[in-house]
Coordinates of C-alpha atoms in Angstrom, one line a residue:
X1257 CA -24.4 38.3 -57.2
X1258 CA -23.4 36.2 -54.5
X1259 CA -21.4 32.8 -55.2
X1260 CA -20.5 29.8 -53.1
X1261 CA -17.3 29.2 -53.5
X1262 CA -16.3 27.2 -50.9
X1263 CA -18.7 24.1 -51.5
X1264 CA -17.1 24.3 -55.4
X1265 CA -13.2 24.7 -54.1
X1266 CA -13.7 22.4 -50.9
X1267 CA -12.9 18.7 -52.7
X1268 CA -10.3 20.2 -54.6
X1269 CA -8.9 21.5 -51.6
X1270 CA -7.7 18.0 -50.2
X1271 CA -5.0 16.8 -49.9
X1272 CA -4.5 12.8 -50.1
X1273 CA -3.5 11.2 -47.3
X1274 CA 0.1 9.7 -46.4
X1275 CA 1.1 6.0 -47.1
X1276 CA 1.3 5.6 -43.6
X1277 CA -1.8 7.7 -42.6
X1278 CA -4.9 5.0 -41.2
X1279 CA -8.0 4.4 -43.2
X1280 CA -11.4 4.3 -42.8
X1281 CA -13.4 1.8 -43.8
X1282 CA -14.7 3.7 -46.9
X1283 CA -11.0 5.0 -47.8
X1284 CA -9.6 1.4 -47.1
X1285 CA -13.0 -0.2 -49.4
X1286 CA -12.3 2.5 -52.1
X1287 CA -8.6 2.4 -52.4
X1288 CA -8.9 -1.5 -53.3
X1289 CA -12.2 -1.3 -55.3
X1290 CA -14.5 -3.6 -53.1
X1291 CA -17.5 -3.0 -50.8
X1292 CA -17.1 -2.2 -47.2
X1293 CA -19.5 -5.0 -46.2
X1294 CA -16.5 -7.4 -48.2
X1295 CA -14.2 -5.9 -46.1
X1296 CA -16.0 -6.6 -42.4
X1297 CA -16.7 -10.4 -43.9
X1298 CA -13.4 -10.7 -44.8
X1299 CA -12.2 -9.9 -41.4
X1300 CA -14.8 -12.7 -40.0
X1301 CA -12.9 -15.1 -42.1
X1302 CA -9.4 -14.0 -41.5
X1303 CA -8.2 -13.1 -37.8
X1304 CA -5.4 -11.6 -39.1
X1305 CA -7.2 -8.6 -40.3
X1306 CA -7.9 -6.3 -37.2
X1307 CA -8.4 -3.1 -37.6
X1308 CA -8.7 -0.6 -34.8
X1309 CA -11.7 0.2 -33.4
X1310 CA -12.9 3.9 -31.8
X1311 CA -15.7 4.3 -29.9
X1312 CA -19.1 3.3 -32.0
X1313 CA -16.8 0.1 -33.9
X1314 CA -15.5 2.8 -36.3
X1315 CA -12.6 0.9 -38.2
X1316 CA -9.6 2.1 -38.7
X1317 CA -6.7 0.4 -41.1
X1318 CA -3.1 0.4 -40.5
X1319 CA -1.1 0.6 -44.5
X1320 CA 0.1 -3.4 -43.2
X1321 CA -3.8 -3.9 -42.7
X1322 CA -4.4 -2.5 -46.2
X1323 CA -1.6 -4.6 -48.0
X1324 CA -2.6 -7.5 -46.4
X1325 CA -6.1 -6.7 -47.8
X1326 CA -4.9 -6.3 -51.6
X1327 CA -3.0 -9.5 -51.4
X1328 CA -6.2 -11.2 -50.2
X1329 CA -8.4 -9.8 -53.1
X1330 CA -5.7 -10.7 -55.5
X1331 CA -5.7 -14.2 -54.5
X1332 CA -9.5 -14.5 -54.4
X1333 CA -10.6 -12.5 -57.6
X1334 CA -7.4 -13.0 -59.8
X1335 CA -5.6 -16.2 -58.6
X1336 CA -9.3 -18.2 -58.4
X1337 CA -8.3 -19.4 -54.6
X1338 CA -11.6 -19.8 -52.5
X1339 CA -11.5 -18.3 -48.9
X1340 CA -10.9 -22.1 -47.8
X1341 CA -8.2 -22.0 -50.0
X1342 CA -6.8 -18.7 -48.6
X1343 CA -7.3 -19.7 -45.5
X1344 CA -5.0 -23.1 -46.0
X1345 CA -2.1 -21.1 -47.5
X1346 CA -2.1 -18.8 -43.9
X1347 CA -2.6 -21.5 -41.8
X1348 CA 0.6 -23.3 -43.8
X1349 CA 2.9 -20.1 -43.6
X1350 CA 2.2 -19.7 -39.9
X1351 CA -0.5 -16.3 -40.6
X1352 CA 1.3 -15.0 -43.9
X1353 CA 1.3 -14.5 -47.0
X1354 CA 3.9 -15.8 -49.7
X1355 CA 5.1 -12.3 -50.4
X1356 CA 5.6 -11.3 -46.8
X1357 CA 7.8 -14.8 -46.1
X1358 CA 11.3 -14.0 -45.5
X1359 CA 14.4 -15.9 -44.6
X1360 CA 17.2 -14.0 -43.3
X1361 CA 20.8 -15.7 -44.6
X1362 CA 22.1 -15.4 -40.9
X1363 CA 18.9 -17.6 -40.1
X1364 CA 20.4 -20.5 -42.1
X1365 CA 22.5 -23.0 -40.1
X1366 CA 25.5 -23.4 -42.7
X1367 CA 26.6 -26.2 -40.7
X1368 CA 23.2 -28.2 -41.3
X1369 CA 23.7 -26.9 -45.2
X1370 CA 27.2 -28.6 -45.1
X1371 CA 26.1 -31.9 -43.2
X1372 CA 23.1 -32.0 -45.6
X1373 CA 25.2 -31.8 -48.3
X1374 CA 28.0 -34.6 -47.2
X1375 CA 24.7 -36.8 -45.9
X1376 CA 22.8 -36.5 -49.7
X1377 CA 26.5 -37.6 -51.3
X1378 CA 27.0 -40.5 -49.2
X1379 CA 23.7 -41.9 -49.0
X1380 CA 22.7 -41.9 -52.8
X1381 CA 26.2 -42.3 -54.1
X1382 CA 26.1 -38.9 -55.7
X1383 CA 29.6 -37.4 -56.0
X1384 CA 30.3 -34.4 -53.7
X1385 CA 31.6 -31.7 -56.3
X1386 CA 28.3 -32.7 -58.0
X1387 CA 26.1 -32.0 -54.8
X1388 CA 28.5 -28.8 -54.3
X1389 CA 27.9 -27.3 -57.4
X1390 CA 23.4 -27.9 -57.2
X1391 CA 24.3 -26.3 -53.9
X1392 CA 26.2 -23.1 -55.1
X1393 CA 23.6 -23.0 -58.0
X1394 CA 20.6 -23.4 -55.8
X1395 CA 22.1 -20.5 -53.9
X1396 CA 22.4 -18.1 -56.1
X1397 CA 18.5 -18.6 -57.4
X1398 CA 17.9 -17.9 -53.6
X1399 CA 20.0 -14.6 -54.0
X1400 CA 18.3 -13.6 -57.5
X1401 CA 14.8 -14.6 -55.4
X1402 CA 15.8 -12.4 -52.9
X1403 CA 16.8 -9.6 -55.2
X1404 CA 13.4 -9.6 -56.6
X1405 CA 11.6 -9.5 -53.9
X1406 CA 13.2 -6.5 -52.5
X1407 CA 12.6 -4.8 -56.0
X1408 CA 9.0 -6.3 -55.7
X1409 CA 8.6 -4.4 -52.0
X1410 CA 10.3 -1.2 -53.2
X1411 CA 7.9 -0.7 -56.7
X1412 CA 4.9 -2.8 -56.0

């Protein structure tokens, strides 16, 4: 009695691929539960998603190309936004995303902070320990924002 096994042990065989491996368009559609012709319009409406192309238009997507995809869906079928919508909050953040917008500390001109600071006290009257203290206190919700977003990027 003969017996095929290797159409039975060929799926289980598999191995899944590695974060960082590409993905088809059927691997990309599947891993974020939408249809692949959602996926090609999506990328007629946002010029930031570009996926390679091989020979014959086969896609291929790049992990950023996937993330960036999830994000999108959760703004559209979670968040309510329309595509116009989407679309507005790119075009405002310069092509990103609110999670992927990052300000490095080194980035912020502390001499700016400081003359924003003394220009805010004398022009409304407002003490300068008072302005100093918002300050240091608007500060550290930036480093507790900061924190959370790297805890956010290392467990999604």
């Amino acid at each position: 009695m003969k017996t095929n096994l290797g159409a039975a042990a060929g799926p289980s065989r598999r191995t899944a691929k590695s974060d960082s491996a590409f993905r088809t368009i059927s691997e990309a559609a599947k891993e974020l539960g939408l249809q692949q012709h959602v996926l090609r319009f999506w990328e007629s409406k946002f010029p930031q998603i570009q996926p390679m192309k091989r020979a014959g238009g086969r896609r291929y997507y790049r992990p950023e190309d996937i993330e960036f995809l999830a994000s999108i869906r959760t703004l559209l079928h979670d968040q309510g936004f329309t595509i116009k919508g989407v679309q507005k909050l790119l075009d405002q953040n310069k092509g990103k995303l609110p999670g992927e917008i990052t300000v490095n500390a080194s980035d912020v001109d502390q001499g700016a902070v400081a003359g924003f600071a003394s220009s805010v006290s004398s022009n409304t009257g407002l003490n300068k320990a008072a302005v100093e203290t918002v300050l240091g206190e608007l500060q550290e919700l930036q480093d507790i924002l900061r924190a959370s977003l790297r805890d956010i990027k290392k467990n999604p």
